Coordinates of C-alpha atoms and ligand atoms in Angstrom, one line a residue:
X1 CA 0.0 0.0 0.0
X2 CA 1.3 3.5 -0.9
X3 CA 0.2 7.0 -0.1
X4 CA -1.7 8.8 -2.9
X5 CA -1.8 12.6 -2.7
X6 CA -4.8 13.2 -4.8
X7 CA -6.3 16.1 -6.7
X8 CA -3.7 18.8 -5.9
X9 CA -1.9 21.1 -8.3
X10 CA 1.6 19.7 -8.8
X11 CA 4.2 22.4 -9.4
X12 CA 7.6 22.2 -11.0
X13 CA 9.8 24.9 -12.6
X14 CA 8.4 23.8 -15.9
X15 CA 4.7 24.1 -15.1
X16 CA 1.7 23.4 -12.9
X17 CA -0.9 20.6 -13.5
X18 CA -3.7 18.9 -11.7
X19 CA -2.2 15.5 -10.8
X20 CA -1.9 12.8 -8.2
X21 CA 1.3 11.8 -6.6
X22 CA 1.8 8.2 -5.6
X23 CA 4.4 7.5 -2.9
X24 CA 5.8 4.0 -2.5
X25 CA 8.1 3.7 0.5
X26 CA 10.7 6.5 0.3
X27 CA 10.3 7.4 -3.3
X28 CA 7.7 8.7 -5.7
X29 CA 6.2 5.8 -7.8
X30 CA 4.1 7.9 -10.2
X31 CA 2.8 11.4 -10.9
X32 CA -0.2 11.8 -13.2
X33 CA -3.9 12.4 -13.5
X34 CA -6.4 9.9 -12.2
X35 CA -4.1 7.3 -10.5
X36 CA -6.2 4.5 -9.2
X37 CA -6.7 4.9 -5.5
X38 CA -7.4 1.2 -4.8
X39 CA -5.2 -0.2 -2.0
X40 CA -3.6 3.2 -1.1
X41 CA -4.0 5.6 1.7
X42 CA -5.5 8.7 0.1
X43 CA -4.6 12.2 1.1
X44 CA -7.1 14.7 -0.3
X45 CA -5.1 17.6 -1.8
X46 CA -8.0 19.3 -3.5
X47 CA -7.4 23.1 -3.5
X48 CA -3.8 22.5 -2.4
X49 CA -0.5 23.0 -4.2
X50 CA 1.8 20.0 -4.2
X51 CA 5.4 21.1 -4.1
X52 CA 8.8 19.5 -4.0
X53 CA 10.2 19.9 -0.5
X54 CA 12.1 23.1 0.0
X55 CA 15.9 22.9 0.0
X56 CA 17.7 25.6 2.1
X57 CA 21.4 25.5 1.0
X58 CA 22.7 28.0 3.6
X59 CA 22.3 27.1 7.3
X60 CA 24.7 27.2 10.2
X61 CA 23.5 24.7 12.8
X62 CA 25.4 24.1 16.0
X63 CA 28.2 26.3 14.7
X64 CA 30.8 27.9 17.0
X65 CA 30.9 31.6 16.0
X66 CA 31.4 35.0 17.7
X67 CA 32.4 33.4 21.0
X68 CA 29.3 31.3 21.3
X69 CA 27.5 28.6 19.4
X70 CA 24.5 29.0 17.1
X71 CA 21.3 28.4 19.0
X72 CA 19.7 25.7 16.9
X73 CA 21.4 22.3 16.8
X74 CA 20.7 19.8 14.1
X75 CA 17.5 18.6 15.9
X76 CA 16.0 22.0 16.4
X77 CA 17.1 23.6 13.2
X78 CA 15.9 20.8 11.0
X79 CA 12.7 20.4 12.9
X80 CA 12.0 24.1 12.3
X81 CA 13.0 23.7 8.6
X82 CA 10.5 20.9 8.2
X83 CA 7.6 22.8 9.8
X84 CA 8.2 25.5 7.3
X85 CA 8.2 23.2 4.3
X86 CA 11.9 22.6 3.9
X87 CA 12.9 19.0 3.6
X88 CA 16.6 19.3 3.1
X89 CA 19.3 21.7 4.3
X90 CA 22.9 22.1 3.3
X91 CA 24.9 23.2 6.3
X92 CA 28.6 24.3 6.6
X93 CA 31.3 22.1 8.1
X94 CA 34.0 24.6 9.2
X95 CA 37.6 23.6 8.8
X96 CA 39.6 24.8 11.8
X97 CA 42.9 26.5 11.0
X98 CA 45.7 24.1 11.4
X99 CA 43.4 21.0 11.0
X100 CA 42.5 19.1 7.9
X101 CA 39.1 19.2 6.2
X102 CA 38.6 15.5 6.9
X103 CA 38.4 16.4 10.6
X104 CA 35.8 19.0 10.1
X105 CA 33.8 16.5 8.0
X106 CA 33.8 14.0 10.9
X107 CA 32.9 16.7 13.4
X108 CA 29.9 17.9 11.5
X109 CA 28.6 14.4 10.7
X110 CA 28.7 13.7 14.4
X111 CA 26.8 16.9 15.2
X112 CA 24.0 15.7 12.9
X113 CA 24.0 12.0 13.8
X114 CA 20.9 11.0 15.8
X115 CA 19.6 14.6 15.6
X116 CA 18.7 15.6 12.0
X117 CA 15.0 15.4 11.4
X118 CA 15.3 15.8 7.6
X119 CA 18.0 15.0 5.1
X120 CA 21.1 17.2 5.1
X121 CA 24.2 17.8 3.1
X122 CA 27.4 19.6 3.9
X123 CA 29.5 22.3 2.2
X124 CA 33.2 22.4 3.4
X125 CA 34.3 25.8 4.5
X126 CA 38.0 26.0 3.7
X127 CA 40.2 28.1 6.0
X128 CA 43.6 26.5 5.5
X129 CA 45.3 24.6 2.7
X130 CA 48.1 23.4 5.0
X131 CA 51.8 23.4 4.7
X132 CA 52.9 23.2 1.0
X133 CA 49.2 23.2 0.2
X134 CA 49.1 19.6 1.3
X135 CA 45.4 19.8 2.2
X136 CA 44.4 20.6 -1.3
X137 CA 44.1 16.8 -1.7
X138 CA 41.4 17.0 1.0
X139 CA 39.3 18.7 -1.7
X140 CA 39.3 15.4 -3.7
X141 CA 38.6 13.4 -0.5
X142 CA 35.6 15.6 0.3
X143 CA 34.2 15.2 -3.2
X144 CA 34.5 11.5 -2.7
X145 CA 32.5 11.9 0.5
X146 CA 29.7 13.7 -1.3
X147 CA 30.7 17.3 -0.8
X148 CA 30.5 19.0 -4.1
X149 CA 30.7 22.6 -2.9
X150 CA 33.4 24.5 -0.9
X151 CA 32.9 27.7 0.9
X152 CA 35.4 30.6 1.3
X153 CA 35.1 33.7 3.4
X154 CA 36.5 37.0 2.1
X155 CA 35.4 38.6 5.4
X156 CA 36.0 37.9 9.1
X157 CA 39.8 38.5 9.2
X158 CA 41.7 36.3 11.7
X159 CA 38.7 34.0 12.1
X160 CA 37.6 32.6 8.8
X161 CA 38.9 34.9 6.1
X162 CA 41.3 33.4 3.4
X163 CA 43.6 35.4 1.2
X164 CA 43.5 35.6 -2.6
X165 CA 46.2 33.0 -3.1
X166 CA 44.2 30.4 -1.1
X167 CA 41.1 31.2 -3.2
X168 CA 43.1 30.9 -6.4
X169 CA 44.7 27.6 -5.4
X170 CA 41.3 26.2 -4.2
X171 CA 39.7 27.2 -7.5
X172 CA 42.4 25.6 -9.6
X173 CA 41.5 22.3 -7.9
X174 CA 37.7 22.7 -7.9
X175 CA 37.9 23.6 -11.6
X176 CA 39.7 20.3 -12.3
X177 CA 37.0 18.4 -10.3
X178 CA 34.0 20.4 -11.5
X179 CA 33.1 21.3 -7.9
X180 CA 31.6 24.7 -6.9
X181 CA 33.2 27.5 -4.8
X182 CA 30.6 29.3 -2.6
X183 CA 31.8 32.7 -1.6
X184 CA 31.0 35.1 1.3
X185 CA 32.0 38.2 -0.6
X186 CA 33.0 41.2 1.4
X187 CA 36.3 43.0 1.6
X188 CA 37.2 41.9 5.2
X189 CA 40.4 43.9 5.7
X190 CA 39.0 47.3 4.6
X191 CA 35.8 46.7 6.6
X192 CA 38.0 46.0 9.6
X193 CA 39.7 49.4 9.1
X194 CA 36.3 51.2 8.9
X195 CA 35.2 49.3 12.0
X196 CA 38.2 50.5 14.0
X197 CA 37.5 54.1 12.9
X198 CA 33.9 53.8 14.1
X199 CA 34.9 52.4 17.5
X200 CA 37.6 55.1 17.9
X201 CA 34.9 57.7 17.3
X202 CA 32.8 56.1 20.1
X203 CA 30.2 54.4 17.8
X204 CA 29.7 51.2 19.7
X205 CA 26.0 50.4 19.1
X206 CA 24.6 47.7 16.8
X207 CA 23.5 50.0 14.0
X208 CA 27.3 50.6 13.4
X209 CA 27.6 46.9 12.4
X210 CA 25.5 47.9 9.3
X211 CA 27.1 51.3 8.8
X212 CA 30.7 49.9 8.8
X213 CA 30.0 47.3 6.0
X214 CA 29.2 49.4 2.9
X215 CA 27.6 47.8 -0.2
X216 CA 30.7 48.7 -2.2
X217 CA 32.8 46.4 0.0
X218 CA 30.5 43.6 -1.0
X219 CA 30.5 44.5 -4.7
X220 CA 34.3 44.8 -4.7
X221 CA 34.7 41.3 -3.3
X222 CA 32.3 39.9 -5.9
X223 CA 34.3 41.6 -8.6
X224 CA 37.6 40.3 -7.3
X225 CA 36.5 36.7 -6.8
X226 CA 35.1 36.6 -10.3
X227 CA 38.5 37.7 -11.5
X228 CA 40.2 35.0 -9.4
X229 CA 37.9 32.4 -10.9
X230 CA 38.9 33.6 -14.4
X231 CA 42.5 33.4 -13.4
X232 CA 41.9 29.8 -12.3
X233 CA 40.6 28.9 -15.7
X234 CA 36.9 29.5 -15.2
X235 CA 36.1 27.9 -11.8
X236 CA 32.4 27.7 -11.0
X237 CA 31.4 30.3 -8.4
X238 CA 28.3 30.8 -6.3
X239 CA 28.0 34.0 -4.4
X240 CA 26.2 33.5 -1.1
X241 CA 23.8 36.0 0.6
X242 CA 23.9 38.8 -2.1
X243 CA 22.5 41.7 -0.1
X244 CA 22.5 44.7 -2.4
X245 CA 22.1 46.0 -5.9
X246 CA 25.8 46.8 -6.3
X247 CA 26.9 43.2 -5.6
X248 CA 24.0 41.7 -7.7
X249 CA 25.2 43.9 -10.7
X250 CA 28.7 42.4 -10.4
X251 CA 27.1 38.9 -10.6
X252 CA 25.0 40.0 -13.6
X253 CA 28.1 41.5 -15.3
X254 CA 30.0 38.3 -14.9
X255 CA 27.1 36.3 -16.3
X256 CA 26.8 38.7 -19.3
X257 CA 30.5 37.8 -20.0
X258 CA 29.6 34.1 -20.1
X259 CA 31.4 33.3 -16.8
X260 CA 30.1 30.4 -14.6
X261 CA 28.9 32.7 -11.8
X262 CA 25.7 32.1 -9.9
X263 CA 24.3 33.6 -6.7
X264 CA 21.7 33.5 -4.0
X265 CA 20.0 36.1 -1.9
X266 CA 18.3 35.5 1.4
X267 CA 14.8 36.2 2.7
X268 CA 15.9 39.0 5.1
X269 CA 17.4 41.1 2.3
X270 CA 14.2 40.8 0.3
X271 CA 11.8 41.9 3.1
X272 CA 13.7 43.8 5.7
X273 CA 15.7 47.0 5.5
X274 CA 17.7 49.4 7.6
X275 CA 14.9 52.0 7.4
X276 CA 12.1 49.6 8.5
X277 CA 14.0 47.4 10.9
X278 CA 16.9 49.1 12.5
X279 CA 17.4 52.3 14.5
X280 CA 15.3 50.9 17.3
X281 CA 15.9 52.1 20.9
X282 CA 18.5 50.5 23.2
X283 CA 20.1 47.3 22.0
X284 CA 17.2 46.0 20.0
X285 CA 19.1 46.4 16.7
X286 CA 21.4 43.6 17.8
X287 CA 18.7 41.2 16.6
X288 CA 19.4 42.3 13.1
X289 CA 23.2 42.0 13.3
X290 CA 24.1 39.6 10.5
X291 CA 26.6 39.8 7.7
X292 CA 26.2 41.2 5.1
X293 CA 24.1 43.7 7.1
X294 CA 20.6 44.9 6.3
X295 CA 20.7 47.4 3.4
X296 CA 18.6 50.4 2.4
X297 CA 15.1 49.6 1.2
X298 CA 16.1 50.7 -2.4
X299 CA 17.9 47.3 -2.8
X300 CA 14.8 45.2 -2.4
X301 CA 13.2 45.7 -5.8
X302 CA 16.4 45.1 -7.7
X303 CA 17.0 41.9 -5.7
X304 CA 13.5 40.6 -6.3
X305 CA 13.9 41.3 -10.0
X306 CA 17.3 39.5 -10.1
X307 CA 15.6 36.5 -8.5
X308 CA 12.8 36.6 -11.1
X309 CA 15.3 37.1 -14.0
X310 CA 17.6 34.3 -12.9
X311 CA 20.6 36.6 -12.2
X312 CA 20.2 35.1 -8.7
X313 CA 19.2 31.4 -8.9
X314 CA 18.3 30.6 -5.3
X315 CA 16.7 32.1 -2.2
X316 CA 18.2 30.7 1.0
X317 CA 18.2 31.9 4.6
X318 CA 21.7 31.9 6.1
X319 CA 20.0 30.6 9.2
X320 CA 22.5 31.3 12.0
X321 CA 20.4 31.9 15.1
X322 CA 21.5 33.5 18.4
X323 CA 19.3 34.2 21.4
X324 CA 18.9 37.9 22.3
X325 CA 19.1 37.5 26.1
X326 CA 22.4 35.7 26.6
X327 CA 24.1 35.7 23.1
X328 CA 23.4 38.9 21.3
X329 CA 24.1 40.7 24.5
X330 CA 27.7 39.6 24.4
X331 CA 28.1 42.8 22.3
X332 CA 26.6 45.3 24.7
X333 CA 28.9 48.3 24.5
X334 CA 30.8 47.0 21.4
X335 CA 29.0 45.9 18.3
X336 CA 31.9 43.9 17.0
X337 CA 31.2 41.4 19.8
X338 CA 27.6 40.8 18.8
X339 CA 27.4 37.2 17.3
X340 CA 26.6 37.7 13.6
X341 CA 23.5 35.9 12.4
X342 CA 19.8 35.6 12.5
X343 CA 17.1 32.9 12.5
X344 CA 15.0 32.2 9.4
X345 CA 15.0 28.6 8.2
X346 CA 11.3 28.1 9.4
X347 CA 9.9 31.1 7.4
X348 CA 11.7 31.0 4.0
X349 CA 8.9 29.2 2.1
X350 CA 6.2 31.4 3.7
X351 CA 7.9 34.7 3.0
X352 CA 9.1 33.9 -0.6
X353 CA 5.6 32.6 -1.4
X354 CA 3.7 35.5 0.1
X355 CA 6.0 38.4 -0.9
X356 CA 7.0 36.7 -4.2
X357 CA 4.1 34.8 -5.6
X358 CA 1.1 36.6 -3.9
X359 CA 2.7 39.9 -4.5
X360 CA 3.2 39.2 -8.2
X361 CA 7.0 39.4 -8.1
X362 CA 7.4 35.8 -9.4
X363 CA 5.4 33.0 -10.8
X364 CA 4.5 29.9 -8.8
X365 CA 6.9 27.9 -11.0
X366 CA 9.7 30.3 -10.3
X367 CA 9.0 30.0 -6.6
X368 CA 9.5 26.2 -6.8
X369 CA 12.6 26.7 -8.9
X370 CA 14.4 29.1 -6.5
X371 CA 13.4 27.2 -3.3
X372 CA 13.9 23.6 -4.4
X373 CA 14.7 22.8 -8.0
X374 CA 17.6 25.1 -8.7
X375 CA 19.3 24.3 -5.3
X376 CA 19.0 20.6 -6.2
X377 CA 20.6 21.1 -9.6
X378 CA 23.3 23.5 -8.6
X379 CA 24.3 21.4 -5.6
X380 CA 24.4 18.0 -7.2
X381 CA 21.3 16.1 -6.1
X382 CA 18.8 16.5 -8.9
X383 CA 16.5 14.6 -9.8
X384 CA 16.7 12.7 -6.5
X385 CA 15.7 16.0 -4.8
X386 CA 14.0 19.2 -6.0
X387 CA 11.3 17.7 -8.2
X388 CA 8.2 15.5 -8.0
X389 CA 8.9 12.8 -10.5
X390 CA 8.8 9.0 -10.6
X391 CA 12.0 7.7 -8.9
X392 CA 12.7 10.9 -6.9
X393 CA 12.7 11.0 -3.1
X394 CA 9.2 11.5 -1.8
X395 CA 10.1 14.9 -0.2
X396 CA 6.7 16.6 -0.7
X397 CA 4.9 19.6 0.7
X398 CA 1.1 19.9 0.5
X399 CA 0.8 23.6 0.5
X400 CA -2.3 25.5 1.5
X401 CA -2.3 28.7 -0.6
X402 CA -5.1 30.2 1.5
X403 CA -3.7 29.5 4.9
X404 CA -3.2 32.7 6.9
X405 CA -0.3 32.8 9.3
X406 CA 1.3 35.4 11.5
X407 CA 5.0 34.9 12.3
X408 CA 5.7 35.2 16.0
X409 CA 8.7 34.2 18.2
X410 CA 6.2 32.8 20.7
X411 CA 5.0 30.1 18.4
X412 CA 8.1 29.3 16.3
X413 CA 10.2 26.2 16.6
X414 CA 13.5 27.9 16.1
X415 CA 15.4 28.4 19.4
X416 CA 15.6 32.1 19.5
X417 CA 13.7 34.4 21.9
X418 CA 12.8 36.7 19.0
X419 CA 11.9 36.6 15.3
X420 CA 13.4 39.1 12.8
X421 CA 10.0 38.7 11.0
X422 CA 7.8 39.3 14.1
X423 CA 4.2 40.2 13.2
X424 CA 4.7 39.5 9.5
X425 CA 1.4 38.2 8.1
X426 CA 1.6 35.7 5.3
X427 CA -0.9 33.8 3.2
X428 CA 0.2 30.3 2.2
X429 CA 1.7 27.7 4.4
X430 CA 2.7 24.0 4.6
X431 CA -0.2 21.7 5.6
X432 CA 1.6 18.4 5.4
X433 CA 5.3 17.7 4.8
X434 CA 6.7 14.3 3.8
X435 CA 10.3 13.5 4.0
X436 CA 11.3 10.4 2.0
X437 CA 7.7 9.3 2.1
X438 CA 7.2 9.7 5.8
X439 CA 4.7 12.3 7.2
X440 CA 6.9 14.6 9.3
X441 CA 4.7 17.7 9.7
X442 CA 0.9 17.9 10.0
X443 CA -0.8 21.2 10.6
X444 CA 2.4 23.0 11.8
X445 CA 3.4 20.2 14.2
X446 CA 6.5 18.0 13.8
X447 CA 5.3 14.4 14.0
X448 CA 8.4 12.6 12.7
X449 CA 11.2 10.9 14.6
X450 CA 14.2 12.9 15.7
X451 CA 17.4 11.6 14.1
X452 CA 15.7 10.1 11.0
X453 CA 17.4 12.6 8.6
X454 CA 20.1 11.1 6.5
X455 CA 23.3 12.6 5.1
X456 CA 23.0 13.2 1.3
X457 CA 26.0 12.3 -0.8
X458 CA 26.0 15.0 -3.5
X459 CA 27.6 14.6 -6.9
X460 CA 29.6 17.2 -8.7
X461 CA 27.0 18.5 -11.2
X462 CA 27.6 18.0 -14.8
X463 CA 28.3 20.9 -17.1
Ligands
URP1 O1 25.9 36.8 10.0 C1 26.0 35.8 9.4 N1 25.7 35.7 8.2 N2 26.5 34.7 10.1 C2 26.8 33.4 9.6 C3 28.1 33.4 8.9 C4 28.0 33.9 7.5 O2 28.7 34.9 7.2 O3 27.3 33.4 6.7
ZN2 ZN1 28.5 34.7 5.2
ZN3 ZN1 26.2 32.0 6.3

């Protein structure tokens, strides 16, 4: 006996059609009109959209950062993801300086083991190529372990930042292997100088986190990393958390020249802004201290357009939650000590659907593309994930397009004592979520088993 999701509108990047979805065990057995219900458990999806489970390719679970550890571990982060209609995350294993990548891989697998509620993959964040670049060979080992994307930080000097030589050497290797380099693009050393000037002038409050990280510092880094990729023979690059028009234009310019450059933005940059969300009294702005920072509202329309026009291929969250009461407050009196990051994995699908599809900024099909299909393709797991088709994993969201929901910290699953989207009203929400055929969310409640999520071995994408 299988599960037959009957009578919904099945959506893919290519189109939408009334169809039934038959699930057999962990995979989809068939998608089509009028599948015979005999012998199957039937889920009535009339009036619903049936979507491939969301894939959030940018999360930081259980991550040591800023003198503390992100507030959601693999259990809580993936539980929250599932409730919001996301059935897979790709998290970052961080290589510690002086230690091989293989060690970081083991450490992050252990963090997820017994805790992940949905499937997960890992990017490897490279901080150190070792003496004589000996750990460049770890790149090959990581690819063999199912890591097809490597992350570098051009920001956070003395913590995670790598120099241009390291980027170049890494890219030479990823180019040979066909792997992807994901880039946090900001000019870390110049930002550091601006930060020191601000502190010396007595500007210590959280708003100065945003004011000391200008858009041009992001755009410059995008420009430079594109040049480094060209120098390395055309290595594939994916710019993470593009936050402003200036940086997005650098991505577009590279694409116009035919270079293999892709990018994502994140929900916060699409719906929040300095004008609307910062400048609050006291220390409240610390809730919005993430990197890149919130930008002026003028950036939102160009970013939405870039998502619609495929200049940016993906919308992710950069979910990196810290509690206000005992974590963000580490930076009272000095904004540089505020742990950088915000919560969001639970709300991505709701916000992109409501502010994207309902607001007429993108089609339903593009919504599915930027939240599921393109992530699966770019990060090497398509068609196993990211599409509802025979043979694919049965990661399915039954989405109620009429469900009204108000985002509130008090009712969220993420482990922060605030929401950066507090009070946002959305229409459209996950009603049922299936992960590899198993019902894991029903009516906003997680009903799956903790630890059932599996590591996904990703392939280096072709082409
Ligand atoms: O503020 C952020 N984004 N924290 C997580 C680390 C990063 O830069 O992605
Ligand atoms: Zn980053
Ligand atoms: Zn991040």
